[in-house]
Coordinates of C-alpha atoms in Angstrom, one line a residue:
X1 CA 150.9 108.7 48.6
X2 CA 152.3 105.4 50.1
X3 CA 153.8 107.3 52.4
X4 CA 150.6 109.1 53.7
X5 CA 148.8 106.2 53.7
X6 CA 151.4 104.4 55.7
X7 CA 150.9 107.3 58.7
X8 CA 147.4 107.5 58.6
X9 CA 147.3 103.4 59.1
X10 CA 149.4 104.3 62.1
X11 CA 147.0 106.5 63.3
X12 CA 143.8 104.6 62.5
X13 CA 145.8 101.8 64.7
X14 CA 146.6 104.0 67.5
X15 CA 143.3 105.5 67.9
X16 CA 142.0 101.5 68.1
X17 CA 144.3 100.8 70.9
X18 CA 143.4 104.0 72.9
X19 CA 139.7 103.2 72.5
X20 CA 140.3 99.6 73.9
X21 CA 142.3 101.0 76.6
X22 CA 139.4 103.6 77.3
X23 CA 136.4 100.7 77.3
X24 CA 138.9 98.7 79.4
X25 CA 139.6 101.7 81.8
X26 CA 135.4 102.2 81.7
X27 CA 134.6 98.9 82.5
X28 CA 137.1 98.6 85.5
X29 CA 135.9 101.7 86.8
X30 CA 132.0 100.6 86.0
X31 CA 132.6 97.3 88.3
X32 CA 134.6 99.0 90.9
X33 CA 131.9 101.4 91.1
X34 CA 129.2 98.4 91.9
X35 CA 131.8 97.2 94.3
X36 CA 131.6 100.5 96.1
X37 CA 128.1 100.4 96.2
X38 CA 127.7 96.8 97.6
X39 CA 129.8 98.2 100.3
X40 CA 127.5 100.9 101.2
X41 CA 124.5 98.7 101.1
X42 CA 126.7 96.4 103.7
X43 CA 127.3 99.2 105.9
X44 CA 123.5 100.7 105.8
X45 CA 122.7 96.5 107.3
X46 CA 120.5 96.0 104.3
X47 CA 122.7 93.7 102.3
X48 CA 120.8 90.6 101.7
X49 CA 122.1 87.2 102.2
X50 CA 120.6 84.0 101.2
X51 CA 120.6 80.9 103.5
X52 CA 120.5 77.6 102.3
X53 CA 118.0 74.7 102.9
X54 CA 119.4 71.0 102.5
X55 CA 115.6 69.7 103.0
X56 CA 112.0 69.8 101.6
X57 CA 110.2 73.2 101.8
X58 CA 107.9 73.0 105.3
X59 CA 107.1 73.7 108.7
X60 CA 110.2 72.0 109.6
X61 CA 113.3 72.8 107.4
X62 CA 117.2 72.1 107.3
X63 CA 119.7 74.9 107.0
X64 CA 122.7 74.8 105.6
X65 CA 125.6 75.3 109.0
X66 CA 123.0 74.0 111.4
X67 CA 122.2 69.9 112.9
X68 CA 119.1 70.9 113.8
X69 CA 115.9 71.8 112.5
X70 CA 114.6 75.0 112.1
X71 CA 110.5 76.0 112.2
X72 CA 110.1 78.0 108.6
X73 CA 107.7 81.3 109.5
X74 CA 108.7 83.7 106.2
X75 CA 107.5 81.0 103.2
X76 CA 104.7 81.7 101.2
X77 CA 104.0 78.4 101.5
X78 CA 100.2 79.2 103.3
X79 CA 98.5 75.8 102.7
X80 CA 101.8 73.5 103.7
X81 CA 101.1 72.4 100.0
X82 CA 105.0 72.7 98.7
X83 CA 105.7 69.0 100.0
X84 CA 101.8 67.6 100.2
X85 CA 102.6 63.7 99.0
X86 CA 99.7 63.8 97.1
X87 CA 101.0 66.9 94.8
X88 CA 104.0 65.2 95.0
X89 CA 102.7 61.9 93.7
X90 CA 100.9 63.7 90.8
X91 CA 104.1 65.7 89.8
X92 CA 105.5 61.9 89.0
X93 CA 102.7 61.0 87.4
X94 CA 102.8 63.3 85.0
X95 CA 106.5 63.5 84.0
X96 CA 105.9 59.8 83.2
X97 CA 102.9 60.5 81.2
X98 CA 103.8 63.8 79.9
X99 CA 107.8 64.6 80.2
X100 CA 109.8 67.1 81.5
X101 CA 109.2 69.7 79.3
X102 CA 107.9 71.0 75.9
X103 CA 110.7 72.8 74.4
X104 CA 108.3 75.4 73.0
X105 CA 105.9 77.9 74.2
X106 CA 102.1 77.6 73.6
X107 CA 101.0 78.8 70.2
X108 CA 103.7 76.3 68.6
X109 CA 103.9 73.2 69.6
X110 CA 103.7 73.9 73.9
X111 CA 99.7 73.2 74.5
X112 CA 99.2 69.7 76.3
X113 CA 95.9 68.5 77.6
X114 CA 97.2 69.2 81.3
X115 CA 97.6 72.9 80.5
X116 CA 94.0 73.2 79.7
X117 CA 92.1 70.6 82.1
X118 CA 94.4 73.2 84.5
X119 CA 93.4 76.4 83.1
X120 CA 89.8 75.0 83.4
X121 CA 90.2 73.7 86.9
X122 CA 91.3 77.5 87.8
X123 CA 88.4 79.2 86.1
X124 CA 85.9 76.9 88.0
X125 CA 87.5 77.7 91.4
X126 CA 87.7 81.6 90.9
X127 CA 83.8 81.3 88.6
X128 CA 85.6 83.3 85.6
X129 CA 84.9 82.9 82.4
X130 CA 88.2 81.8 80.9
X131 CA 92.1 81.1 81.9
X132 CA 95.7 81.9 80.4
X133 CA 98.9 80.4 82.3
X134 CA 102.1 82.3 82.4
X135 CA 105.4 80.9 83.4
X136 CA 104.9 82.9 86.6
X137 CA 102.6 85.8 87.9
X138 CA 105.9 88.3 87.4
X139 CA 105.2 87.3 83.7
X140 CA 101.5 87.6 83.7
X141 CA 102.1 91.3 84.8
X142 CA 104.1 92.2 82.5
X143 CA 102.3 90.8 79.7
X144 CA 98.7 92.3 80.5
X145 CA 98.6 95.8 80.5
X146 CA 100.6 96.1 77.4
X147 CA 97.9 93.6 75.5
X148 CA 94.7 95.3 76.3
X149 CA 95.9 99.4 76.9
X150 CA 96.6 101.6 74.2
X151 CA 97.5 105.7 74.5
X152 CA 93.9 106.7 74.7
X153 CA 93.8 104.8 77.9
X154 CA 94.1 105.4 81.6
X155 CA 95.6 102.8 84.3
X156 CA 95.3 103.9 88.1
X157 CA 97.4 102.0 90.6
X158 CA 97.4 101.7 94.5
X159 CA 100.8 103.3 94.9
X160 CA 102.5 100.5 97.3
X161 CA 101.6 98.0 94.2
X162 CA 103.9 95.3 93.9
X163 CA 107.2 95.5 91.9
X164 CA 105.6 93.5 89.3
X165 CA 102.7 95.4 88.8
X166 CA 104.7 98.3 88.6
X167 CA 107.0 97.3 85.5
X168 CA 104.2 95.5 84.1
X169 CA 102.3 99.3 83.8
X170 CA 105.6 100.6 82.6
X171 CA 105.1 98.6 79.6
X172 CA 102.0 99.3 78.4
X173 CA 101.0 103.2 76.5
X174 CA 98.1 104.1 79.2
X175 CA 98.6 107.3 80.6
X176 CA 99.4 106.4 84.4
X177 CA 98.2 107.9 87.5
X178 CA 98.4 107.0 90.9
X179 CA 96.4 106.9 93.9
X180 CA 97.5 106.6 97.5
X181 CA 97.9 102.7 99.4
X182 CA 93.8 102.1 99.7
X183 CA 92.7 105.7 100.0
X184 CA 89.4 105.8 98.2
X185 CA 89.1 109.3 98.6
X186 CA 92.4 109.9 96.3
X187 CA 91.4 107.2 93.7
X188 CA 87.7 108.6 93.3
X189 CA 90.0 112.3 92.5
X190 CA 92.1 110.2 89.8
X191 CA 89.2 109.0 88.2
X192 CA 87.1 112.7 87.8
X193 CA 90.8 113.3 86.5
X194 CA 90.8 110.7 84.0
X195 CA 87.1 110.8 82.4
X196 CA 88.5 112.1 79.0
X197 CA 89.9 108.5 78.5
X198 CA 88.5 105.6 76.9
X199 CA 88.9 103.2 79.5
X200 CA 90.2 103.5 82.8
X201 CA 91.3 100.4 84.6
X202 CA 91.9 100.7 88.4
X203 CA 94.8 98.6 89.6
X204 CA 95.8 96.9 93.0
X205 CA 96.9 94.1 94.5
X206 CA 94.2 92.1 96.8
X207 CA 96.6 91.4 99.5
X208 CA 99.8 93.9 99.9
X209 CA 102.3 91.3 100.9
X210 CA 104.6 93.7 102.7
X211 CA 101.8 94.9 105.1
X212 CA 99.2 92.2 104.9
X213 CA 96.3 94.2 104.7
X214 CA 93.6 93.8 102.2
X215 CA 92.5 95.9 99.3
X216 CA 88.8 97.1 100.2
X217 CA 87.3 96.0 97.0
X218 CA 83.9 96.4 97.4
X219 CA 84.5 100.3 97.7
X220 CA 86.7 100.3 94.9
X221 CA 84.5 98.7 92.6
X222 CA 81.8 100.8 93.8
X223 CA 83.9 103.2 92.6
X224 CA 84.4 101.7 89.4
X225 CA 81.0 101.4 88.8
X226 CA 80.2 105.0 89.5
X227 CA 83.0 106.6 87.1
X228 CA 82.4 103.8 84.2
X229 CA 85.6 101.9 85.1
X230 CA 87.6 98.1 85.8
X231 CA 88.8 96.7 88.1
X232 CA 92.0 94.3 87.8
X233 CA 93.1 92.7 91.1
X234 CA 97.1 91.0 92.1
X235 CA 95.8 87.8 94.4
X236 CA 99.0 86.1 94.5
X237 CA 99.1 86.5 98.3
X238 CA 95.3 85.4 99.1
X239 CA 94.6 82.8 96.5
X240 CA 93.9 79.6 98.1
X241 CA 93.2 80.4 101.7
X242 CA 91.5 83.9 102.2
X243 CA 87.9 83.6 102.0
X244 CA 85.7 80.4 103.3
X245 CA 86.6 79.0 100.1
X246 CA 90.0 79.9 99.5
X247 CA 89.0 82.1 97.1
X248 CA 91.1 85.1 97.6
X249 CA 90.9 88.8 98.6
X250 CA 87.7 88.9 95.9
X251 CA 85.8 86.3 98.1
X252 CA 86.8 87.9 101.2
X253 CA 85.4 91.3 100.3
X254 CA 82.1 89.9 98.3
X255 CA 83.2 91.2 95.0
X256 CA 83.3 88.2 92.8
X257 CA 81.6 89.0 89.4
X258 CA 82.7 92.5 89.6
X259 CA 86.3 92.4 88.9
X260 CA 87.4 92.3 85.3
X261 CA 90.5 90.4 85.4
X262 CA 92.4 88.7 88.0
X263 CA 96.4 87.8 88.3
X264 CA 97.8 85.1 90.5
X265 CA 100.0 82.4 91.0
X266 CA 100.9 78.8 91.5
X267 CA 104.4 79.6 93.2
X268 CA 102.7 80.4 97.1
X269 CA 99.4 78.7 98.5
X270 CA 99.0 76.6 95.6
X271 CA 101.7 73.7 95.8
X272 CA 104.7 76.4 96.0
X273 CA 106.0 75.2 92.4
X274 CA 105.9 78.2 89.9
X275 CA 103.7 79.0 87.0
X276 CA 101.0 82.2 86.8
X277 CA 97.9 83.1 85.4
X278 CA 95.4 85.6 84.4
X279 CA 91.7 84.8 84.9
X280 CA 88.8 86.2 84.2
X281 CA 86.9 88.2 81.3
X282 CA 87.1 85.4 78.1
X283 CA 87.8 88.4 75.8
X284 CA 90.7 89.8 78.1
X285 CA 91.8 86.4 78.0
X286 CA 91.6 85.5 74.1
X287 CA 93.8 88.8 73.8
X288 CA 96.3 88.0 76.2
X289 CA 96.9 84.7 73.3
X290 CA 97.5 86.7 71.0
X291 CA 99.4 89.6 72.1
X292 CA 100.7 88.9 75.8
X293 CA 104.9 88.7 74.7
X294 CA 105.6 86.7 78.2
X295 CA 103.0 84.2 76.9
X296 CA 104.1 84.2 73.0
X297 CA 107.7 84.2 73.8
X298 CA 108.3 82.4 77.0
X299 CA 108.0 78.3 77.5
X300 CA 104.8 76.6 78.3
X301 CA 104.7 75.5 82.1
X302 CA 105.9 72.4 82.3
X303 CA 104.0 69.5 82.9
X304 CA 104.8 68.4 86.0
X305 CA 104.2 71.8 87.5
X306 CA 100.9 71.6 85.6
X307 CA 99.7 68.0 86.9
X308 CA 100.6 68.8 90.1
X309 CA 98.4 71.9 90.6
X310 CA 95.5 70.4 89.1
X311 CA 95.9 67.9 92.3
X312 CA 96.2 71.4 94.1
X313 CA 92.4 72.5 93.1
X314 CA 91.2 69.0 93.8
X315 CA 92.4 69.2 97.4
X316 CA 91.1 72.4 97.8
X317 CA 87.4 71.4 96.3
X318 CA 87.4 68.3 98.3
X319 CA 87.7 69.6 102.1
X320 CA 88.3 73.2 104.0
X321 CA 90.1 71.9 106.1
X322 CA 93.4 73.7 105.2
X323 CA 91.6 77.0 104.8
X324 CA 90.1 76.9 107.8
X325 CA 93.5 75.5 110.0
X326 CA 95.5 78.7 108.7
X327 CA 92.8 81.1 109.5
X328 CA 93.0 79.6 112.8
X329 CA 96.7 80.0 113.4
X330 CA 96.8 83.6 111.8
X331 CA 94.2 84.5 114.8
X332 CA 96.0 82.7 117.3
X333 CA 99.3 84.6 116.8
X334 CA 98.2 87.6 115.9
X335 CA 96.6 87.4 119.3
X336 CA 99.5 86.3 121.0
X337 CA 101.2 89.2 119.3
X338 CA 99.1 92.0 120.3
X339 CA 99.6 90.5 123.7
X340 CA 103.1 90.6 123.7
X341 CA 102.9 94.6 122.9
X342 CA 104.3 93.7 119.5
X343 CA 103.5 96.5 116.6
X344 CA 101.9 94.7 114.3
X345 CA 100.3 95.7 111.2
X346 CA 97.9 94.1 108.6
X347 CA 94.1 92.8 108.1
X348 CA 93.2 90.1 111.1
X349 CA 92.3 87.7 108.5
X350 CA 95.7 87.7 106.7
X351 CA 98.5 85.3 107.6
X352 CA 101.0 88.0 106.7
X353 CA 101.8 89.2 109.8
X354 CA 104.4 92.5 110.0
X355 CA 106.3 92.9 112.9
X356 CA 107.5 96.3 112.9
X357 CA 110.9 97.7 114.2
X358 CA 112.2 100.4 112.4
X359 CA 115.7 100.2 112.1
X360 CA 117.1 98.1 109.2
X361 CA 120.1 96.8 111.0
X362 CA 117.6 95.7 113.8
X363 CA 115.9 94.2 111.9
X364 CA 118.0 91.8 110.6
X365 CA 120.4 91.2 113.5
X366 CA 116.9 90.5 115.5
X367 CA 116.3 87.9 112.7
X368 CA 119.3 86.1 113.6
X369 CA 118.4 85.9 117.2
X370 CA 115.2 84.1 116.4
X371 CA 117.1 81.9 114.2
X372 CA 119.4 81.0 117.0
X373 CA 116.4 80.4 118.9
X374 CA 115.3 77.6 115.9
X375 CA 112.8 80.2 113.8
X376 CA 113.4 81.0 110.4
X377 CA 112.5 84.7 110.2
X378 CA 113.7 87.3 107.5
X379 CA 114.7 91.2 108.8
X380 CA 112.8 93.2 105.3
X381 CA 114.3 97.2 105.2
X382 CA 114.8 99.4 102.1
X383 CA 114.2 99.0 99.0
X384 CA 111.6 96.7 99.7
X385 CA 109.9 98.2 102.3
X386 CA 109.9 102.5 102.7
X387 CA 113.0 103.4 104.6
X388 CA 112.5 103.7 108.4
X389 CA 110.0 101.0 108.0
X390 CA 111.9 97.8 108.6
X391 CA 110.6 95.0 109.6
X392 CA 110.4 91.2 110.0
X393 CA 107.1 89.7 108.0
X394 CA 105.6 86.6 109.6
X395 CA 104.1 84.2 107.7
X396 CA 101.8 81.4 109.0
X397 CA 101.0 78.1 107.6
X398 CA 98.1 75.5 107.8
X399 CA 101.0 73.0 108.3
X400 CA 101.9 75.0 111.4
X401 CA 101.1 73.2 114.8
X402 CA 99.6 75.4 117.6
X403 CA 102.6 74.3 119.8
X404 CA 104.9 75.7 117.2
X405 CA 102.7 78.8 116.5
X406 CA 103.4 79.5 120.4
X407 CA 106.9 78.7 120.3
X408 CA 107.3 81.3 117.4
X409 CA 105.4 83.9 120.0
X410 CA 107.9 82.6 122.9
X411 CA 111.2 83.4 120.6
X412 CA 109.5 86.7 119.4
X413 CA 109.2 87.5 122.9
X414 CA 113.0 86.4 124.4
X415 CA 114.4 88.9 121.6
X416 CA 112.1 91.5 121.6
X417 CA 113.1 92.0 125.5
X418 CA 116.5 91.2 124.9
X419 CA 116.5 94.2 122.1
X420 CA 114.7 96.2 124.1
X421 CA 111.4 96.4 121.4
X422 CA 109.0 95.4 124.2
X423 CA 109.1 95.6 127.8

């Protein structure tokens, strides 16, 4: 017996330290394997790097590697609100009054006055009936569909939805069924296909931010209305500046009142901080409290995030100014552009302008011309954008001047001959 027992120890022990060795061997081989394929993203030119700004987020910017300044075209920074003194100043005004942070998410003990004087500041501006904030839109996403679908549900989403949108639909039980990017005919087939469902909700972002052109909303909620379904609507990238109000891609297209929920964020036209929300139907709303899991599980924003958008819908209430400067500089380079004998792509009205080139690697070496030239452009290729399709994606701001919106088009112009992209 001892003596059995005394082998089979041995054995017990030896099959331990072969499985080590075998999770050990795995794990090299498991990294090595992402090493390999970081090299092949390398070759393809699609490896992305990040530069680093010393200074404020603006017009102007400091780079890390480089004593001058550069002129910022690729932040989503629309209004020039990311550094407005005023924000500013009511970001300090709250941490005094309010603190850093909360240490808790809502439901607990996260809920300050700011959160809802803000979440009723943002149903005013988009005339909803109610407001739930989200630690960022990403969050608000993913927590929706999940809260309000269930199995006997349909979801129907623009196919070049944003990533967000995408895992956020993942989530939820809804059967899912897509149409193709804006084609009305397509959707209108998905919903005759869906009519056995209880609800259907029709999905799509307001602005697509990769080729800045607008949802037709109006047609889809036509649509809607004709086949007994909703409509939800993504606005990150048209809240605050499309539309005479800044009211988004839902002002822009005269659908306001007809869409049943909307998502958007505080992290691009609106100060440029971070932070999300859902807005919209109260009882979509008063679900998302209960049974959103970004919401329930995630920290309340903090307060000086929340202070300082609340200054953000007071600026935008008070003048149109803003609003009314970017919508001038989006025309003026678009313009310029089209001139130029650039390909350019997107809605005339959106400040997301694509300028298409094809080629990934040409698209970010052609990047790094402009830079040298004092622009701060980004090359965008596969996975983000379908491959073949690279391109760099323009952004304007209000804070833009004209001279600098021209000397973007004069940079655009050296490289584009240099490269050979126009003549």
């Amino acid at each position: 017996g001892k003596k059995n027992k005394k082998m089979l120890g041995n054995r017990l022990r030896l099959l331990s330290v072969n499985t080590l060795q075998k999770r050990f061997t795995t794990t090299v081989s498991f990294a090595d394997t992402l090493k390999s394929q970081i090299e092949d993203i390398k070759k393809a030119g699609t490896y992305k790097s990040e530069r680093v700004i010393t200074s404020k987020q603006g017009a102007n910017i400091n780079v890390q590697g480089r004593q001058e300044t550069v002129l910022n075209f690729c932040a989503n920074n629309y209004l020039g609100l990311s550094s407005h003194p005023e924000v500013i100043k009511a970001a300090h005004q709250a941490l005094d009054t309010h603190g850093f942070g909360l240490s808790s998410v809502r439901f607990i003990c996260g809920t300050q006055d700011l959160h809802k004087e803000l979440e009723k500041k943002i149903s005013e501006f988009h005339g909803t009936e109610d407001t739930i904030l989200f630690p960022s839109c990403f969050d608000a996403n993913a927590g929706i569909f999940e809260a309000i679908l269930t199995a006997d549900d349909a979801v129907i989403s623009d196919s070049l939805n944003h990533a967000s949108i995408i895992d956020g639909i993942r989530l939820c039980k809804a059967e899912r069924f897509r149409y193709e990017h804006m084609d009305l005919k397509d959707l209108e087939q998905q919903l005759i296909k869906t009519q056995k469902n209880r609800f259907r909700l029709i999905v799509t972002d307001g602005v697509f931010s990769m080729d800045g052109d607008v949802a037709p909303l109006k047609e889809i909620c036509d649509l809607a209305d004709k086949y007994n379904a909703q409509v939800f609507v993504d606005d990150c990238h048209a809240t605050g500046f499309l539309g005479a109000n800044g009211g988004g891609s839902v002002e822009h297209t005269n659908t306001k009142g007809r869409i049943f929920a909307i998502n958007s964020t505080l992290g691009k036209a609106l100060g440029g901080a971070t932070g999300g929300y859902t807005t919209g139907n109260k009882y979509v709303v008063e679900m998302l409290r209960q049974k959103a899991r970004p919401y329930l599980f995630s920290n309340t924003l903090a307060p000086s995030v929340a202070g300082a958008s609340i200054k953000v819908f007071e600026i935008l209430t008070k003048s149109k100014d803003l609003i009314q400067k970017i919508q001038f500089n989006t025309h003026r380079f678009r313009e310029k552009m089209t001139e130029a004998k650039f390909n350019i792509i997107g809605n005339k009205d959106c400040p997301i302008v694509p300028v298409m080139l094809g080629d990934a690697r040409l698209a970010a070496e052609f990047a790094d011309d402009m830079l040298q030239r004092g622009i701060y452009v980004i090359g965008f290729s596969y996975p983000v954008v379908p491959m073949g399709k690279a391109r760099i994606r323009v952004q304007i701001s209000a804070a833009h001047t004209t001279e600098q919106i021209d000397k973007a088009v004069n940079a655009f112009i050296e490289c584009g001959r240099k490269r050979g992209v126009i003549p």
